CSV table of C-alpha atoms in Angstrom, one decimal:
chain,number,residue,atom,x,y,z
X,1,MET,CA,0.0,0.0,0.0
X,2,SER,CA,1.4,3.4,-1.0
X,3,PRO,CA,1.7,6.4,1.3
X,4,PHE,CA,-1.1,8.1,-0.8
X,5,ASP,CA,-3.4,5.1,0.1
X,6,LEU,CA,-2.4,5.2,3.8
X,7,PHE,CA,-2.9,9.0,4.1
X,8,PRO,CA,-5.4,10.2,1.4
X,9,LEU,CA,-6.0,13.9,1.0
X,10,GLY,CA,-7.4,15.4,4.2
X,11,THR,CA,-6.2,12.6,6.5
X,12,PRO,CA,-2.6,13.0,7.6
X,13,ALA,CA,-1.2,10.8,10.4
X,14,PHE,CA,-2.5,11.0,14.0
X,15,VAL,CA,-5.9,12.4,12.8
X,16,GLY,CA,-9.2,10.8,13.4
X,17,ARG,CA,-10.2,7.3,14.4
X,18,PRO,CA,-10.0,8.2,18.1
X,19,ILE,CA,-10.8,5.9,21.0
X,20,ASP,CA,-13.4,6.8,23.6
X,21,ARG,CA,-11.3,8.9,26.1
X,22,ALA,CA,-13.9,8.0,28.8
X,23,ALA,CA,-12.7,11.0,30.9
X,24,HIS,CA,-15.2,10.2,33.6
X,25,LEU,CA,-13.2,7.1,34.6
X,26,ARG,CA,-10.1,9.1,35.3
X,27,PHE,CA,-11.4,10.0,38.8
X,28,HIS,CA,-11.9,6.4,39.9
X,29,ASP,CA,-8.7,4.8,40.9
X,30,ASP,CA,-10.4,1.6,41.8
X,31,LYS,CA,-11.9,1.1,38.4
X,32,LEU,CA,-8.6,2.0,36.7
X,33,LEU,CA,-6.7,-0.6,38.8
X,34,ALA,CA,-9.3,-3.2,37.9
X,35,PHE,CA,-8.8,-2.4,34.2
X,36,GLU,CA,-5.1,-3.0,34.6
X,37,ASN,CA,-5.7,-6.5,35.8
X,38,LYS,CA,-8.1,-7.5,33.0
X,39,PRO,CA,-6.8,-9.8,30.3
X,40,SER,CA,-8.5,-7.6,27.6
X,41,THR,CA,-6.5,-4.5,28.6
X,42,ARG,CA,-3.8,-3.2,26.3
X,43,ALA,CA,-1.0,-0.7,26.4
X,44,TYR,CA,1.4,1.3,24.1
X,45,VAL,CA,4.9,1.5,25.5
X,46,VAL,CA,6.8,4.7,24.5
X,47,HIS,CA,10.5,5.3,24.6
X,48,ARG,CA,11.4,8.9,23.6
X,49,ASP,CA,10.4,9.0,19.9
X,50,SER,CA,10.1,5.2,19.6
X,51,LEU,CA,7.7,2.5,20.4
X,52,VAL,CA,8.4,-0.9,22.0
X,53,LEU,CA,6.9,-3.5,19.6
X,54,LYS,CA,6.2,-7.2,20.0
X,55,ARG,CA,7.6,-9.2,17.1
X,56,ASP,CA,5.4,-12.1,15.9
X,57,GLY,CA,7.4,-13.7,13.1
X,58,ASP,CA,7.7,-11.2,10.3
X,59,GLN,CA,5.1,-8.9,11.8
X,60,VAL,CA,5.3,-6.3,14.6
X,61,ARG,CA,2.6,-5.3,17.0
X,62,ALA,CA,2.4,-2.0,18.9
X,63,LEU,CA,-0.6,-2.8,21.1
X,64,LEU,CA,0.7,-5.0,24.0
X,65,SER,CA,-1.0,-6.8,26.9
X,66,ILE,CA,-0.1,-5.4,30.3
X,67,ASP,CA,1.9,-8.5,31.0
X,68,GLU,CA,3.8,-8.1,27.8
X,69,ALA,CA,4.5,-4.5,28.6
X,70,LEU,CA,5.7,-5.2,32.1
X,71,GLY,CA,7.7,-8.2,30.9
X,72,PHE,CA,9.6,-5.9,28.6
X,73,GLY,CA,10.4,-3.6,31.5
X,74,ALA,CA,7.8,-0.8,31.1
X,75,ASN,CA,7.2,1.4,34.1
X,76,PRO,CA,4.3,0.2,36.2
X,77,GLY,CA,2.7,3.7,36.4
X,78,THR,CA,0.2,3.8,33.6
X,79,ILE,CA,-1.7,6.5,31.8
X,80,PHE,CA,-5.3,5.8,31.1
X,81,LEU,CA,-5.9,6.7,27.4
X,82,GLY,CA,-9.5,5.5,27.1
X,83,LEU,CA,-11.6,2.6,25.9
X,84,GLN,CA,-11.4,0.7,22.6
X,85,ASP,CA,-14.4,-1.5,22.0
X,86,GLY,CA,-15.0,-1.6,25.7
X,87,ALA,CA,-11.4,-2.6,26.6
X,88,ALA,CA,-9.1,-0.2,28.4
X,89,VAL,CA,-6.0,1.2,26.7
X,90,PHE,CA,-3.1,2.6,28.7
X,91,GLY,CA,0.1,4.5,27.8
X,92,MET,CA,3.4,3.4,29.5
X,93,GLY,CA,6.9,4.7,29.6
X,94,ILE,CA,10.1,2.6,29.8
X,95,SER,CA,13.6,3.6,31.1
X,96,PRO,CA,16.7,3.7,28.9
X,97,ALA,CA,18.2,1.0,31.1
X,98,ALA,CA,15.2,-1.3,30.4
X,99,VAL,CA,15.4,-0.6,26.7
X,100,GLU,CA,19.1,-1.6,26.7
X,101,LYS,CA,18.2,-5.0,28.1
X,102,LEU,CA,15.9,-5.6,25.2
X,103,ALA,CA,18.7,-5.4,22.7
X,104,GLY,CA,19.2,-8.7,20.9
X,105,ARG,CA,15.9,-10.2,21.9
X,106,ALA,CA,14.1,-11.9,19.0
X,107,ASP,CA,10.6,-11.2,20.4
X,108,VAL,CA,10.8,-7.4,20.7
X,109,VAL,CA,12.0,-4.4,18.8
X,110,VAL,CA,12.3,-0.7,19.8
X,111,THR,CA,11.9,1.5,16.7
X,112,GLU,CA,11.2,5.1,15.8
X,113,LEU,CA,7.5,5.8,15.5
X,114,ARG,CA,7.6,8.2,12.5
X,115,GLY,CA,9.4,5.7,10.2
X,116,MET,CA,7.1,2.9,11.1
X,117,ALA,CA,4.0,5.0,10.6
X,118,MET,CA,5.2,6.3,7.2
X,119,GLN,CA,5.9,2.7,6.0
X,120,GLY,CA,2.5,1.5,7.1
X,121,ALA,CA,4.0,-1.0,9.6
X,122,ILE,CA,1.6,0.3,12.3
X,123,PRO,CA,-2.1,0.4,11.5
X,124,VAL,CA,-3.3,3.9,10.6
X,125,ASP,CA,-6.3,3.6,12.9
X,126,GLN,CA,-3.9,3.2,15.9
X,127,LEU,CA,-1.9,6.4,15.3
X,128,ALA,CA,-4.2,8.9,17.0
X,129,THR,CA,-4.1,6.9,20.2
X,130,ILE,CA,-0.3,6.3,19.9
X,131,ALA,CA,0.1,10.1,19.6
X,132,MET,CA,-1.8,10.5,22.8
X,133,ALA,CA,0.3,8.0,24.6
X,134,LYS,CA,3.6,9.5,23.3
X,135,SER,CA,2.6,13.1,24.3
X,136,MET,CA,1.4,12.0,27.7
X,137,VAL,CA,4.4,9.8,28.5
X,138,SER,CA,6.8,12.6,27.4
X,139,TRP,CA,4.9,15.2,29.6
X,140,HIS,CA,5.2,13.0,32.7
X,141,GLN,CA,8.9,12.4,32.1
X,142,ARG,CA,9.6,16.1,31.8
X,143,HIS,CA,7.3,17.4,34.5
X,144,GLY,CA,8.1,15.3,37.6
X,145,PHE,CA,8.6,18.3,39.9
X,146,CYS,CA,6.4,21.3,40.8
X,147,ALA,CA,7.2,24.4,38.8
X,148,ASN,CA,5.9,26.4,41.7
X,149,CYS,CA,8.0,25.1,44.6
X,150,GLY,CA,10.2,22.3,43.2
X,151,THR,CA,8.7,19.4,45.2
X,152,LYS,CA,8.3,16.0,43.4
X,153,THR,CA,4.7,15.7,42.1
X,154,ALA,CA,2.4,12.7,42.0
X,155,MET,CA,0.3,11.4,39.2
X,156,ARG,CA,-3.4,11.8,39.5
X,157,GLU,CA,-6.6,11.3,37.5
X,158,GLY,CA,-5.3,8.4,35.4
X,159,GLY,CA,-2.2,10.4,34.5
X,160,TRP,CA,-4.1,13.5,33.3
X,161,LYS,CA,-2.9,15.6,36.2
X,162,ARG,CA,0.1,15.9,38.5
X,163,GLU,CA,-0.4,17.3,42.0
X,164,CYS,CA,2.2,18.8,44.3
X,165,PRO,CA,1.9,17.4,47.9
X,166,ASN,CA,3.6,20.5,49.3
X,167,CYS,CA,1.9,23.6,47.8
X,168,LYS,CA,-1.1,21.7,46.3
X,169,THR,CA,-0.5,23.2,42.8
X,170,GLU,CA,-2.2,21.2,40.1
X,171,HIS,CA,-0.3,20.6,36.8
X,172,PHE,CA,-2.0,19.6,33.6
X,173,PRO,CA,-0.6,18.5,30.2
X,174,ARG,CA,0.0,21.2,27.7
X,175,THR,CA,-0.3,21.3,23.9
X,176,ASP,CA,1.7,23.8,21.9
X,177,PRO,CA,-0.1,25.4,19.0
X,178,VAL,CA,1.9,25.7,15.7
X,179,VAL,CA,0.7,27.4,12.6
X,180,ILE,CA,1.7,25.8,9.2
X,181,SER,CA,0.8,27.7,6.1
X,182,LEU,CA,0.4,27.3,2.4
X,183,VAL,CA,1.1,30.8,1.0
X,184,ALA,CA,0.1,31.3,-2.6
X,185,SER,CA,0.5,34.0,-5.2
X,186,GLY,CA,-1.6,33.3,-8.2
X,187,ASP,CA,-0.5,29.9,-9.6
X,188,LYS,CA,2.6,29.8,-7.4
X,189,CYS,CA,3.1,28.5,-3.8
X,190,LEU,CA,5.8,29.3,-1.3
X,191,LEU,CA,7.8,26.4,0.2
X,192,GLY,CA,10.9,26.3,2.2
X,193,ARG,CA,13.4,23.8,3.6
X,194,GLN,CA,15.3,23.4,6.8
X,195,LYS,CA,18.9,22.0,6.9
X,196,GLN,CA,17.8,18.8,8.5
X,197,PHE,CA,15.2,18.0,5.8
X,198,PRO,CA,16.0,15.1,3.5
X,199,ALA,CA,17.9,16.3,0.4
X,200,GLY,CA,15.7,18.1,-2.0
X,201,MET,CA,12.6,18.2,0.2
X,202,TYR,CA,10.5,21.4,0.6
X,203,SER,CA,7.6,22.0,2.9
X,204,CYS,CA,5.2,24.7,4.1
X,205,LEU,CA,6.4,27.4,6.5
X,206,ALA,CA,5.6,26.9,10.1
X,207,GLY,CA,6.1,28.3,13.6
X,208,PHE,CA,4.8,28.4,17.1
X,209,VAL,CA,2.0,30.7,18.1
X,210,GLU,CA,3.2,33.2,20.7
X,211,ALA,CA,1.5,34.5,23.8
X,212,ALA,CA,-1.5,36.7,23.2
X,213,GLU,CA,-1.4,36.1,19.4
X,214,THR,CA,-4.2,35.0,17.1
X,215,ILE,CA,-3.7,32.2,14.6
X,216,GLU,CA,-4.0,34.7,11.8
X,217,ASP,CA,-1.4,37.0,13.3
X,218,ALA,CA,0.9,34.1,13.9
X,219,VAL,CA,0.7,33.0,10.2
X,220,ARG,CA,1.4,36.6,9.0
X,221,ARG,CA,4.4,37.0,11.4
X,222,GLU,CA,6.0,33.6,10.8
X,223,VAL,CA,5.8,33.8,7.1
X,224,PHE,CA,7.2,37.3,7.0
X,225,GLU,CA,10.0,36.5,9.5
X,226,GLU,CA,11.2,33.5,7.6
X,227,SER,CA,10.7,34.6,4.0
X,228,GLY,CA,10.1,38.4,3.8
X,229,ILE,CA,6.7,37.7,2.3
X,230,ARG,CA,3.7,39.6,3.7
X,231,CYS,CA,0.4,37.8,3.4
X,232,THR,CA,-3.3,38.3,3.9
X,233,ASP,CA,-6.6,36.4,3.7
X,234,VAL,CA,-5.6,33.8,6.2
X,235,SER,CA,-8.0,30.9,6.3
X,236,TYR,CA,-8.1,27.7,8.4
X,237,TYR,CA,-8.0,24.3,6.8
X,238,MET,CA,-7.5,21.5,9.4
X,239,THR,CA,-5.3,20.5,12.4
X,240,GLN,CA,-3.0,17.6,13.0
X,241,PRO,CA,-1.8,16.5,16.5
X,242,TRP,CA,2.0,16.3,16.3
X,243,PRO,CA,3.5,14.4,19.3
X,244,TYR,CA,7.0,15.7,19.0
X,245,PRO,CA,6.7,16.2,21.9
X,246,SER,CA,3.1,17.6,22.0
X,247,SER,CA,2.1,20.1,19.4
X,248,LEU,CA,-1.0,20.9,17.4
X,249,MET,CA,-0.3,21.8,13.8
X,250,ILE,CA,-2.9,24.3,12.7
X,251,GLY,CA,-3.1,24.2,8.9
X,252,CYS,CA,-3.9,27.4,7.1
X,253,SER,CA,-3.7,29.0,3.7
X,254,ALA,CA,-2.9,32.7,2.9
X,255,ARG,CA,-2.5,35.0,-0.1
X,256,ALA,CA,0.9,36.7,-0.6
X,257,LEU,CA,1.1,40.5,-1.1
X,258,ASN,CA,4.6,40.5,-2.5
X,259,GLU,CA,7.0,38.0,-4.1
X,260,ASP,CA,10.4,39.2,-3.2
X,261,ILE,CA,11.9,36.6,-0.9
X,262,VAL,CA,14.3,37.5,2.0
X,263,ILE,CA,15.3,34.3,3.7
X,264,ASP,CA,16.0,34.1,7.4
X,265,HIS,CA,19.0,31.7,7.2
X,266,ASN,CA,18.8,31.1,11.0
X,267,GLU,CA,15.5,29.4,10.4
X,268,LEU,CA,15.6,28.1,6.8
X,269,GLU,CA,18.2,26.9,4.3
X,270,ASP,CA,16.1,27.9,1.3
X,271,VAL,CA,12.7,29.4,0.3
X,272,ARG,CA,11.3,29.4,-3.2
X,273,TRP,CA,8.2,29.9,-5.3
X,274,PHE,CA,7.0,26.8,-7.1
X,275,SER,CA,4.4,26.5,-9.9
X,276,ARG,CA,1.4,24.2,-9.7
X,277,ASP,CA,3.1,21.8,-12.1
X,278,GLU,CA,6.3,21.7,-10.0
X,279,ALA,CA,4.4,21.3,-6.8
X,280,ARG,CA,2.4,18.4,-8.3
X,281,LEU,CA,5.5,16.7,-9.5
X,282,MET,CA,7.1,17.2,-6.1
X,283,LEU,CA,4.3,15.6,-4.2
X,284,GLN,CA,4.4,12.7,-6.7
X,285,ARG,CA,8.2,12.4,-6.3
X,286,GLN,CA,8.6,12.9,-10.0
X,287,HIS,CA,10.3,16.3,-10.2
X,288,PRO,CA,13.1,16.3,-12.8
X,289,ASP,CA,15.5,17.9,-10.4
X,290,GLY,CA,14.8,15.4,-7.7
X,291,LEU,CA,12.9,17.9,-5.5
X,292,ALA,CA,10.2,16.5,-3.3
X,293,GLY,CA,7.3,17.8,-1.3
X,294,PRO,CA,6.3,16.7,2.2
X,295,HIS,CA,5.2,13.1,2.9
X,296,PRO,CA,1.5,12.3,3.1
X,297,PHE,CA,2.1,11.5,6.7
X,298,ALA,CA,2.3,15.3,7.4
X,299,ILE,CA,-0.3,18.0,7.2
X,300,ALA,CA,1.9,20.1,4.9
X,301,HIS,CA,1.4,17.5,2.2
X,302,HIS,CA,-2.4,18.0,2.5
X,303,LEU,CA,-2.1,21.7,2.4
X,304,VAL,CA,-0.3,21.6,-0.9
X,305,GLY,CA,-2.6,18.9,-2.2
X,306,ARG,CA,-5.7,20.8,-1.4
X,307,TRP,CA,-4.3,23.9,-3.1
X,308,LEU,CA,-3.5,21.8,-6.2
X,309,LYS,CA,-7.0,20.3,-6.2
X,310,ASP,CA,-8.7,23.6,-5.8
X,311,GLY,CA,-6.8,25.1,-8.7
X,312,ALA,CA,-7.2,22.1,-11.0
């Protein structure tokens, strides 16, 4: 199955097919503990940007039983993600030391999530829940101490809150909003590349929304800062959860007011205007110069694809 089949236009990775978050159960420790002991309960085990996968012959499986997860060395503290067809699903972390002990085992593999998802090795309908698990595990690993007084905090409400036993401050997971924009001028679109991108790859311009800033203002500011292009007519398209570590990509389009590019080389290696024909060939990986657009896994691909479809 090709990436275009895995992620058709309008459906990037980590979007849709959610489980029932069943938030009302987060307040019942006894029920959550009972879920952990049920044979039907499953878990995703996250290590940094990777997943711990069970190997079954030539196949790998991300959704583990609690016994499998604990047997691989996952941390016993679990994050309640919700219910899938009535069965509880949890997110679990694992220490680097435990991961090292898995090296060489034939029944387990620890591999980077993005690559597995792009290749279709993980079912697409699991990616939204995996994104939730990855974001939550990362948050707990980075927020173990109270930002107010420095005391070690404790997990509460099925992992959806941390509480300070000293000053009683409550800490909740955060999501960082990021605008990502397809800027067009007539039959041309503006794409840029960062140094760490694969050779020849270009994508939409993006940046974090700052405090007290609207989405529209963030689009206009980021595009101008990175490319010198001023834009208007900002409109919203769709969002994509992006668990690296916990962002929300806000896909927008905008119309350019000028075409003279001034690149901020601290942010981008290159920024160019591309015609519709070039952009189409880039998405199809058929550009004569070997240039490529973003993978269907990412929302940027769908922003470019929608622009091409609307102008067809």
